[in-house]
């Protein structure tokens, strides 16, 4: 129930609304004296609107600005003292899978992945909040010193406490959303391969702002295009304005070195080799290569056709049985060079001249150049890729209605996965707004169909499910729980169907959870340790952390792939982790002897790590480096 205002009307707000109606470009967002964001008038712009002359004002720049942009940039660069903790009991095929599911804040997750997956992700797809005024955005506030931030980042976040509502009535409606997206997109760009691509789902609410933001982060030269996706079979025709039937996919590359597969060109479709707006050049056509439907005859040298598309034939040519027997030269406004023509002919291209004005056409050879690019329109209705299809797919998996809001359909994601990974099927695909995990489902399904070995990395905050929702009543307390269960069920369902013989049948995933560091505060700030605390803090590792927790923080710190196979062995009575045979060996137990060190060095690992206080004596600790130097000089040795 709304409360009475109990005060007179605020006329300044009425005036602001009137100015906004007349000059919407003159209303912006700014910080007030209390540091809060509010709507305000840009008086420089308003004066310009009301003046017939140029009004002096602040220096103009072509850029996107909003209150909080600097803080958002700081957020992207600020360090965090956090880690990823494995959750075996929630995983599927933990030891063997190459897929990851990271539960936690996606900003933290992206920072933690920087070392390991820098420049390794082929494709990113995200479906962020659309900023409709009803959904949530992340509240990021890291405007503080690095030391203050490191202290605060060791405080464990409560479940989902980083999400805040962002109503349209908020003075920082657009600013909050842009501040959320900027650091995440900047960090995501670092993870892309040089020919990597990001696809971002969005609707009309923030499409324009997102386009400008991405131009800034990825570079406007790396903008590939906007895909319009028809999302509904039919719209809400009660709308008194425009019935919304589509959304967008903004597509950007890490660099310009990107090619997207949109299908093979029609073998029966020819293209003209002459374009009247081109400069004229001369091409040589070899004998017995050009086909024609013109009857047997001899064509004399001279000019054929009229205007800018006219052609000069340099020598007589002989036609017999649908083939031009003689080699000849033509001068015309050609679209191909001689080198490209020769390559195409040698690869099987068919050249035809069917008209007496000698307009040359070609059926291109079956190579990469005959492939179509990705279409700027994805017809969701014809491809069974509408919102309704997304709902029905989830209903089939969970046997529940409306398990999650606005799930994306599998075929939409498969479409773009094929476009980006057609030439490289052993690649990483990242989705850090995982939601209902459609991306993971699509990756497994597509691998099952074409035998690919694409690997997914999903990131999802354990956002609380509304208690009134059907999912909550079914036992799912967070969105992350729904995501993980969807992958489990989808994987089992895929295995029941027909699978490509080359597919590895990897339907598993390792669950890793964002958490505070495994190390005590003293590990980061030893200068703050008082003498009275010295004895109590001999061990710099938190008491509730397992050896496997420590292993994954080491993998992160060293930039080792988080999906490599891990085996656990007992050597000299101690638990030892061996990662991918020789990528890394780790022992976090106490009382490590020289005998154990000698056995581990005999494995010739690339890396070895131990607890700093885990050695049986100071003498053993001193000798570790020398033992590895003698027996395995390639090994890099470190301690926690």
XYZ file of C-alpha atoms in Angstrom:
640
model
C 0.000 0.000 0.000
C 1.335 3.417 -1.009
C 1.733 6.086 1.652
C 0.488 9.662 1.394
C 3.193 12.157 0.459
C 2.122 14.571 3.192
C 3.846 17.517 1.512
C 3.131 19.976 -1.276
C 3.833 19.162 -4.907
C 7.441 19.328 -6.121
C 7.101 21.763 -9.016
C 10.758 21.440 -10.029
C 10.131 17.819 -10.966
C 7.124 18.872 -13.032
C 9.293 21.411 -14.849
C 11.995 18.814 -15.452
C 9.398 16.457 -16.932
C 8.163 19.216 -19.254
C 11.697 19.958 -20.466
C 12.309 16.244 -20.954
C 9.173 16.016 -23.098
C 10.247 18.969 -25.244
C 14.032 18.351 -25.320
C 14.780 14.735 -24.319
C 18.457 15.110 -25.259
C 18.851 17.802 -22.586
C 17.988 15.494 -19.675
C 20.874 13.448 -18.324
C 21.998 11.642 -15.173
C 24.403 13.212 -12.642
C 25.566 12.990 -9.038
C 23.962 15.408 -6.562
C 25.635 16.930 -3.505
C 24.936 13.782 -1.499
C 26.644 11.598 -4.092
C 23.355 10.119 -5.311
C 22.461 9.782 -8.993
C 19.489 11.827 -10.173
C 17.947 13.161 -13.369
C 19.162 16.649 -14.236
C 19.107 19.266 -16.986
C 22.186 19.733 -19.162
C 21.892 23.526 -19.289
C 24.631 23.903 -21.911
C 22.639 21.739 -24.306
C 19.380 23.440 -23.361
C 20.861 26.875 -24.057
C 22.067 25.593 -27.420
C 18.579 24.306 -28.233
C 17.151 27.752 -27.490
C 19.841 29.759 -29.286
C 20.305 30.627 -32.943
C 24.084 30.864 -32.416
C 26.735 28.479 -31.099
C 26.806 28.599 -27.289
C 30.151 28.217 -25.548
C 30.368 25.187 -23.281
C 32.635 22.310 -22.240
C 34.938 20.708 -24.807
C 33.031 18.315 -27.045
C 34.213 14.742 -27.588
C 32.824 11.771 -29.457
C 32.367 9.298 -26.614
C 29.872 7.605 -24.339
C 29.784 9.028 -20.815
C 27.648 8.446 -17.744
C 27.927 8.967 -13.983
C 29.960 6.124 -12.548
C 31.980 5.283 -15.676
C 35.331 5.911 -13.973
C 34.319 3.732 -11.030
C 33.294 1.007 -13.498
C 36.729 1.177 -15.160
C 38.377 0.894 -11.746
C 36.175 -2.113 -11.042
C 37.560 -3.906 -14.096
C 41.165 -3.362 -12.998
C 40.875 -3.879 -9.220
C 42.462 -7.098 -7.890
C 40.546 -9.609 -5.796
C 41.730 -12.048 -3.118
C 39.368 -14.864 -4.069
C 39.547 -18.361 -5.490
C 37.515 -21.150 -7.043
C 36.658 -24.089 -4.768
C 35.749 -27.447 -6.331
C 32.368 -29.036 -5.537
C 32.693 -32.695 -6.551
C 29.288 -33.697 -5.212
C 27.523 -31.257 -7.543
C 29.639 -32.124 -10.595
C 29.248 -34.774 -13.281
C 32.332 -36.859 -14.258
C 34.535 -34.459 -12.283
C 37.829 -36.239 -13.038
C 37.342 -36.655 -16.795
C 35.204 -33.784 -18.100
C 36.589 -30.765 -19.955
C 33.585 -28.527 -19.156
C 33.301 -25.998 -16.326
C 30.401 -24.594 -14.332
C 31.449 -21.683 -12.122
C 28.989 -20.636 -9.451
C 29.392 -17.092 -8.201
C 29.596 -13.462 -9.232
C 30.559 -13.316 -12.908
C 32.830 -10.297 -12.382
C 34.888 -12.257 -9.866
C 34.848 -15.315 -12.132
C 36.095 -13.342 -15.143
C 38.953 -11.932 -13.079
C 39.907 -15.371 -11.803
C 39.949 -16.785 -15.357
C 42.287 -14.125 -16.766
C 45.528 -16.069 -16.260
C 44.277 -19.480 -17.341
C 42.115 -18.626 -20.361
C 43.717 -15.431 -21.653
C 43.324 -15.460 -25.449
C 41.876 -19.001 -25.512
C 38.093 -18.562 -25.811
C 36.799 -18.892 -29.374
C 33.271 -17.691 -28.724
C 31.373 -15.834 -26.003
C 27.599 -15.698 -25.863
C 25.793 -13.756 -23.146
C 22.182 -12.935 -22.442
C 22.505 -10.169 -19.809
C 19.597 -8.436 -18.043
C 17.840 -6.284 -20.633
C 17.290 -3.374 -18.207
C 13.531 -3.383 -18.655
C 13.003 -1.806 -15.245
C 11.823 -5.101 -13.790
C 15.013 -7.174 -13.784
C 18.133 -6.891 -11.639
C 21.623 -5.531 -12.201
C 24.857 -6.145 -10.295
C 25.850 -3.502 -7.776
C 29.613 -3.081 -8.089
C 31.322 -0.607 -5.756
C 35.103 -0.806 -5.800
C 35.943 2.916 -5.639
C 38.628 2.451 -2.975
C 42.324 1.854 -2.626
C 43.873 -1.487 -3.524
C 44.721 -2.161 0.137
C 41.153 -1.426 1.262
C 39.827 -3.586 -1.517
C 42.048 -6.552 -0.657
C 40.849 -6.355 2.929
C 37.191 -6.152 1.980
C 37.398 -8.832 -0.709
C 38.223 -11.416 1.934
C 34.775 -10.935 3.443
C 32.433 -13.627 2.201
C 29.452 -12.328 0.224
C 26.007 -13.503 1.201
C 24.122 -15.410 -1.466
C 23.016 -13.092 -4.242
C 23.689 -9.889 -2.283
C 25.222 -8.172 -5.303
C 21.904 -7.919 -7.191
C 19.733 -4.832 -6.902
C 16.525 -3.819 -8.662
C 16.813 -1.108 -11.289
C 13.369 0.475 -11.843
C 12.769 2.883 -14.716
C 11.966 5.572 -12.167
C 15.548 5.405 -10.914
C 17.683 8.423 -11.693
C 20.500 6.081 -12.658
C 18.489 3.690 -14.817
C 20.933 3.630 -17.744
C 24.055 4.462 -15.719
C 23.759 1.442 -13.422
C 23.316 -0.916 -16.354
C 26.274 0.476 -18.309
C 28.429 0.423 -15.165
C 27.573 -3.255 -14.748
C 28.395 -4.169 -18.357
C 31.629 -2.210 -18.862
C 34.001 -4.147 -16.563
C 32.558 -7.527 -17.564
C 32.942 -6.870 -21.283
C 36.463 -5.496 -20.858
C 37.541 -8.625 -18.998
C 35.695 -10.886 -21.449
C 37.526 -9.326 -24.402
C 40.858 -10.407 -22.890
C 39.742 -14.044 -22.970
C 38.927 -14.115 -26.698
C 41.256 -15.655 -29.267
C 42.523 -13.313 -31.978
C 39.707 -14.550 -34.241
C 37.244 -14.864 -31.340
C 33.717 -13.440 -31.446
C 31.242 -12.254 -28.815
C 27.476 -12.461 -29.378
C 25.337 -10.373 -27.006
C 21.556 -10.726 -26.810
C 19.718 -7.454 -26.201
C 16.423 -5.728 -26.940
C 15.460 -2.132 -27.691
C 15.900 -0.901 -24.093
C 19.716 -0.828 -24.192
C 20.620 -1.758 -27.765
C 21.826 1.745 -28.630
C 23.864 2.193 -25.438
C 25.337 -1.297 -25.688
C 26.409 -0.678 -29.288
C 28.321 2.466 -28.256
C 29.840 0.699 -25.258
C 31.029 -2.217 -27.401
C 32.442 0.185 -30.020
C 34.562 1.604 -27.214
C 35.658 -1.740 -25.734
C 36.144 -3.839 -28.891
C 36.703 -1.023 -31.391
C 34.158 0.069 -33.990
C 36.293 -1.545 -36.731
C 35.670 -4.911 -35.072
C 31.896 -4.529 -35.172
C 30.736 -7.438 -37.338
C 27.037 -6.682 -37.438
C 23.649 -6.813 -35.766
C 21.504 -9.918 -36.102
C 17.762 -9.550 -35.831
C 16.203 -12.620 -34.220
C 12.467 -13.197 -34.529
C 11.687 -14.375 -31.017
C 7.939 -15.039 -31.133
C 5.518 -17.013 -33.228
C 3.042 -14.219 -32.662
C 3.167 -11.031 -30.668
C 0.905 -9.275 -28.233
C -1.375 -7.606 -30.725
C -3.035 -5.580 -27.962
C -0.081 -3.210 -28.256
C -1.159 0.258 -29.341
C 2.249 1.052 -30.792
C 4.587 -1.482 -32.442
C 4.200 -5.190 -31.777
C 7.626 -6.463 -30.683
C 8.501 -9.698 -32.479
C 12.289 -9.595 -32.458
C 15.414 -8.989 -30.413
C 19.034 -8.400 -31.412
C 22.405 -10.086 -31.284
C 25.285 -7.608 -31.349
C 28.339 -9.307 -32.837
C 31.944 -8.139 -32.287
C 35.313 -9.703 -33.028
C 38.484 -9.469 -30.951
C 40.164 -8.358 -34.198
C 39.144 -8.036 -37.827
C 40.478 -11.573 -38.467
C 37.051 -13.213 -38.196
C 34.992 -15.373 -40.536
C 31.519 -16.677 -39.734
C 29.946 -19.658 -41.445
C 26.384 -19.159 -42.640
C 26.088 -22.209 -44.911
C 27.464 -23.266 -48.283
C 26.698 -21.288 -51.413
C 24.119 -22.796 -53.759
C 25.992 -24.853 -56.354
C 23.454 -23.767 -58.998
C 23.788 -20.068 -58.226
C 26.195 -18.098 -60.400
C 27.493 -14.572 -59.856
C 28.445 -11.899 -62.390
C 32.144 -11.327 -62.975
C 31.440 -7.838 -64.337
C 30.309 -4.849 -62.264
C 29.777 -1.626 -64.158
C 31.056 0.594 -61.298
C 34.487 -1.097 -61.214
C 37.584 0.076 -63.043
C 38.298 -1.816 -66.251
C 40.962 -4.507 -66.362
C 42.010 -7.293 -68.731
C 41.628 -10.994 -67.922
C 42.939 -13.983 -69.883
C 40.624 -17.024 -70.141
C 42.380 -20.337 -70.983
C 41.213 -22.492 -73.877
C 38.506 -25.103 -73.257
C 37.494 -23.642 -69.850
C 34.588 -21.277 -70.651
C 31.153 -22.851 -71.196
C 28.308 -21.329 -73.195
C 24.819 -22.001 -74.524
C 25.519 -20.009 -77.670
C 25.515 -22.145 -80.828
C 28.597 -23.116 -82.817
C 30.162 -19.998 -84.342
C 33.187 -17.717 -84.515
C 32.962 -14.393 -82.634
C 35.134 -11.624 -84.077
C 37.337 -9.353 -81.948
C 35.724 -6.047 -81.064
C 33.379 -4.365 -78.565
C 30.272 -6.097 -77.231
C 27.492 -4.661 -75.098
C 26.757 -1.006 -74.349
C 27.587 1.611 -71.748
C 29.717 1.053 -68.658
C 29.310 -2.742 -68.838
C 30.667 -3.030 -72.379
C 33.344 -5.665 -73.088
C 36.315 -5.599 -75.496
C 37.248 -8.960 -77.045
C 40.905 -8.867 -78.138
C 40.915 -11.824 -80.552
C 38.487 -14.031 -82.444
C 37.103 -17.006 -80.537
C 35.616 -20.310 -81.689
C 32.541 -21.929 -80.062
C 31.732 -25.588 -80.570
C 29.460 -27.975 -78.614
C 28.882 -25.536 -75.764
C 32.570 -24.764 -75.174
C 34.857 -21.883 -76.199
C 37.770 -23.753 -77.745
C 40.286 -20.906 -78.005
C 41.978 -18.926 -75.288
C 41.076 -15.226 -75.307
C 41.387 -11.878 -73.503
C 38.571 -9.588 -72.364
C 38.757 -6.033 -71.066
C 35.842 -5.093 -68.822
C 35.021 -3.769 -65.296
C 35.850 -7.134 -63.665
C 35.401 -7.892 -59.949
C 38.163 -10.547 -59.843
C 41.912 -10.321 -60.420
C 43.756 -12.658 -62.788
C 45.303 -14.531 -59.833
C 41.942 -15.135 -58.174
C 40.393 -16.244 -61.489
C 43.235 -18.724 -62.063
C 42.888 -20.130 -58.533
C 39.150 -20.542 -58.877
C 39.432 -22.276 -62.257
C 42.125 -24.628 -60.938
C 39.875 -25.475 -57.961
C 36.925 -26.319 -60.193
C 35.039 -23.065 -60.762
C 32.803 -23.032 -63.841
C 32.983 -19.930 -66.087
C 30.009 -19.286 -68.412
C 29.183 -16.765 -71.153
C 25.640 -17.357 -72.359
C 24.827 -14.034 -74.029
C 26.223 -12.364 -77.113
C 27.153 -9.229 -75.182
C 29.806 -11.404 -73.465
C 28.689 -10.810 -69.852
C 30.800 -13.325 -67.899
C 29.359 -15.262 -64.945
C 30.908 -17.915 -62.668
C 29.846 -20.814 -60.477
C 32.455 -20.612 -57.730
C 34.672 -23.510 -56.669
C 33.870 -25.529 -53.528
C 36.268 -23.838 -51.121
C 36.025 -21.421 -48.205
C 35.198 -18.578 -50.559
C 32.039 -20.372 -51.627
C 30.664 -20.304 -48.091
C 28.032 -17.769 -47.153
C 28.459 -15.418 -44.236
C 26.067 -15.520 -41.290
C 22.728 -13.918 -42.136
C 21.687 -10.711 -40.361
C 18.249 -12.275 -39.808
C 17.577 -15.446 -37.826
C 14.021 -16.624 -38.408
C 13.117 -18.142 -35.075
C 9.766 -19.424 -36.312
C 11.107 -21.449 -39.253
C 14.126 -22.702 -37.255
C 12.152 -23.667 -34.139
C 14.125 -21.049 -32.245
C 11.521 -18.847 -30.584
C 10.904 -18.011 -26.938
C 8.036 -20.489 -27.028
C 10.469 -23.203 -28.149
C 12.776 -22.305 -25.263
C 9.917 -22.691 -22.765
C 8.823 -26.000 -24.283
C 12.367 -27.392 -24.196
C 12.689 -26.600 -20.486
C 9.237 -28.012 -19.787
C 10.218 -31.264 -21.488
C 13.390 -31.511 -19.396
C 11.952 -30.562 -15.986
C 8.305 -31.620 -16.462
C 7.376 -28.220 -14.995
C 5.855 -25.040 -16.439
C 7.807 -21.767 -16.287
C 10.849 -23.194 -14.515
C 12.751 -20.010 -15.437
C 11.858 -16.737 -17.159
C 12.817 -16.056 -20.783
C 15.007 -19.098 -21.577
C 16.758 -18.917 -24.932
C 15.970 -21.710 -27.450
C 18.645 -24.302 -28.217
C 18.566 -23.779 -31.990
C 19.356 -20.071 -31.663
C 22.576 -20.836 -29.794
C 23.435 -23.784 -32.067
C 23.128 -21.421 -35.035
C 25.811 -19.063 -33.750
C 27.996 -21.889 -32.390
C 28.112 -23.349 -35.891
C 28.853 -19.928 -37.377
C 31.895 -19.330 -35.168
C 33.295 -22.849 -34.670
C 32.675 -24.434 -38.090
C 36.409 -24.442 -38.879
C 37.590 -25.078 -35.313
C 35.447 -27.594 -33.430
C 37.881 -28.083 -30.536
C 37.370 -24.745 -28.827
C 36.159 -23.009 -25.661
C 32.711 -21.390 -25.500
C 31.961 -19.046 -22.584
C 28.626 -17.809 -21.214
C 28.934 -15.722 -18.041
C 25.202 -14.985 -17.731
C 24.353 -18.700 -17.936
C 20.734 -18.500 -16.710
C 18.995 -21.724 -17.680
C 22.253 -23.040 -19.253
C 20.914 -23.158 -22.813
C 24.462 -22.530 -24.067
C 25.823 -25.627 -22.311
C 22.903 -27.691 -23.653
C 23.510 -26.390 -27.181
C 27.253 -27.149 -27.031
C 26.654 -30.767 -25.980
C 23.880 -31.229 -28.538
C 25.943 -29.801 -31.392
C 28.984 -31.905 -30.446
C 26.742 -34.987 -30.489
C 25.587 -34.082 -34.011
C 28.900 -33.234 -35.701
C 31.471 -35.014 -33.521
C 33.044 -31.781 -32.282
C 34.970 -31.339 -29.033
C 33.760 -27.887 -28.045
C 34.059 -27.175 -24.314
C 31.762 -24.899 -22.337
C 32.485 -22.574 -19.430
C 29.282 -21.447 -17.702
C 29.132 -18.787 -14.974
C 26.002 -18.172 -12.897
C 25.365 -16.311 -9.652
C 23.391 -18.306 -7.056
C 20.569 -15.797 -7.428
C 17.680 -16.642 -5.131
C 14.481 -17.990 -6.730
C 11.256 -16.286 -5.669
C 9.445 -18.459 -3.121
C 6.223 -18.077 -5.120
C 7.833 -19.489 -8.250
C 7.166 -23.039 -9.448
C 10.899 -23.761 -9.460
C 11.168 -22.945 -5.750
C 8.245 -25.202 -4.949
C 10.025 -27.976 -6.876
C 13.074 -27.625 -4.626
C 15.314 -25.256 -6.604
C 16.435 -22.425 -4.316
C 18.758 -20.636 -6.760
C 19.105 -20.059 -10.502
C 22.483 -21.830 -10.359
C 20.778 -25.000 -9.082
C 18.404 -24.899 -12.060
C 21.334 -24.382 -14.448
C 23.283 -27.369 -13.138
C 20.248 -29.658 -13.127
C 19.387 -28.651 -16.691
C 22.884 -29.695 -17.848
C 22.640 -33.028 -16.003
C 19.265 -33.871 -17.509
C 20.099 -32.575 -20.985
C 23.313 -34.606 -21.100
C 21.527 -37.817 -20.154
C 18.834 -37.091 -22.731
C 21.391 -36.499 -25.504
C 23.135 -39.813 -24.782
C 19.827 -41.611 -25.327
C 19.632 -40.327 -28.925
C 21.798 -40.810 -32.003
C 25.371 -39.570 -31.476
C 28.201 -38.956 -33.927
C 30.784 -41.736 -33.801
C 33.629 -39.244 -33.267
C 32.015 -37.505 -30.281
C 33.757 -37.997 -26.932
C 30.341 -38.116 -25.190
C 31.509 -35.570 -22.633
C 28.303 -34.514 -20.870
C 30.051 -33.773 -17.597
C 31.093 -30.553 -15.893
C 33.304 -29.527 -12.996
C 31.530 -27.266 -10.533
C 33.818 -24.587 -9.092
C 32.496 -21.986 -6.648
C 33.791 -18.450 -6.197
C 34.858 -17.999 -2.581
C 37.264 -16.066 -0.429
C 40.927 -16.979 -0.683
C 42.172 -20.158 0.977
C 44.893 -18.078 2.603
C 44.631 -16.310 5.954
C 44.617 -12.502 5.994
C 48.206 -12.550 7.218
C 49.241 -14.100 3.886
C 48.312 -10.838 2.128
C 49.221 -8.372 4.903
C 52.006 -9.875 7.052
C 53.050 -6.386 8.165
C 49.829 -6.141 10.184
C 50.615 -9.226 12.304
C 51.111 -8.393 15.981
C 53.635 -10.331 18.045
C 50.853 -11.809 20.167
C 49.282 -13.264 17.013
C 52.509 -14.737 15.682
C 52.236 -18.147 17.302
C 48.549 -18.528 16.394
C 49.248 -17.714 12.742
C 52.067 -20.134 11.973
C 49.787 -21.789 9.388
C 48.775 -19.221 6.763
C 46.013 -21.441 5.325
C 42.426 -21.270 6.570
C 41.523 -24.310 8.685
C 38.321 -25.143 6.778
C 40.058 -25.566 3.397
C 40.894 -28.937 1.840
C 43.935 -29.967 -0.173
C 41.804 -29.948 -3.325
C 40.775 -26.353 -2.548
C 44.455 -25.440 -2.408
C 45.159 -27.295 -5.648
C 42.633 -25.265 -7.632
C 43.913 -21.962 -6.265
C 47.401 -23.040 -7.351
C 46.075 -23.927 -10.831
C 44.517 -20.462 -11.077
C 47.636 -18.699 -9.855
C 49.855 -20.610 -12.272
C 47.459 -20.295 -15.212
C 47.013 -24.064 -15.622
C 43.913 -25.333 -17.459
C 41.199 -26.009 -14.884
C 39.848 -28.988 -16.820
C 43.037 -31.045 -17.053
C 42.768 -34.615 -15.681
C 43.730 -34.911 -12.018
C 44.664 -38.072 -10.173
C 45.370 -38.488 -6.495
C 48.058 -40.978 -5.400
C 49.639 -42.026 -2.127
C 53.439 -41.673 -2.342
C 55.621 -42.262 0.695
C 52.422 -42.269 2.734
C 51.432 -38.755 1.598
C 48.543 -37.612 -0.629
C 49.926 -36.251 -3.909
C 47.982 -34.586 -6.744
C 49.280 -35.265 -10.254
C 47.775 -32.980 -12.917
C 47.831 -34.214 -16.525
C 50.753 -36.590 -15.835
C 53.450 -33.913 -15.721
C 51.793 -30.474 -15.822
C 51.960 -30.141 -12.038
C 52.523 -32.191 -8.882
C 51.324 -30.926 -5.506
C 51.557 -32.165 -1.939
C 50.009 -30.074 0.818
C 50.617 -32.474 3.690
C 52.873 -31.966 6.701
C 56.136 -33.852 7.289
C 57.360 -34.038 3.676
C 60.631 -35.976 3.525
C 63.572 -35.913 1.119
C 62.572 -39.399 -0.060
C 59.223 -38.041 -1.232
C 60.916 -35.094 -2.941
C 63.194 -37.487 -4.854
C 60.189 -39.559 -6.045
C 58.308 -36.474 -7.203
C 61.368 -35.099 -9.003
C 61.644 -38.437 -10.850
C 58.253 -37.672 -12.470
C 59.864 -34.675 -14.267
C 56.868 -32.366 -13.711
C 56.748 -28.884 -15.197
C 55.669 -27.494 -11.807
C 55.788 -28.617 -8.179
C 54.185 -26.985 -5.140
C 54.195 -27.614 -1.387
C 53.061 -25.934 1.826
C 55.713 -23.576 3.131
C 55.536 -25.184 6.577
C 54.959 -28.723 5.278
C 58.546 -30.003 5.285
C 59.836 -32.436 7.898
C 62.718 -30.094 8.736
C 64.384 -26.871 7.679
C 67.112 -28.937 6.035
C 64.566 -30.666 3.766
C 63.064 -27.306 2.847
C 66.499 -25.956 1.908
C 67.325 -29.048 -0.190
C 64.097 -29.134 -2.239
C 65.334 -26.720 -4.890
C 68.658 -28.506 -5.280
C 67.021 -31.934 -5.579
C 64.746 -30.770 -8.392
C 67.603 -28.905 -10.066
C 69.619 -32.116 -10.213
C 66.898 -34.625 -11.072
C 64.382 -32.454 -12.993
C 65.878 -29.097 -14.044
C 62.742 -28.208 -16.034
C 60.590 -28.117 -12.878
C 59.489 -24.801 -11.412
C 59.143 -25.207 -7.628
C 56.970 -23.019 -5.406
C 55.496 -23.060 -1.898
C 52.308 -21.738 -0.320
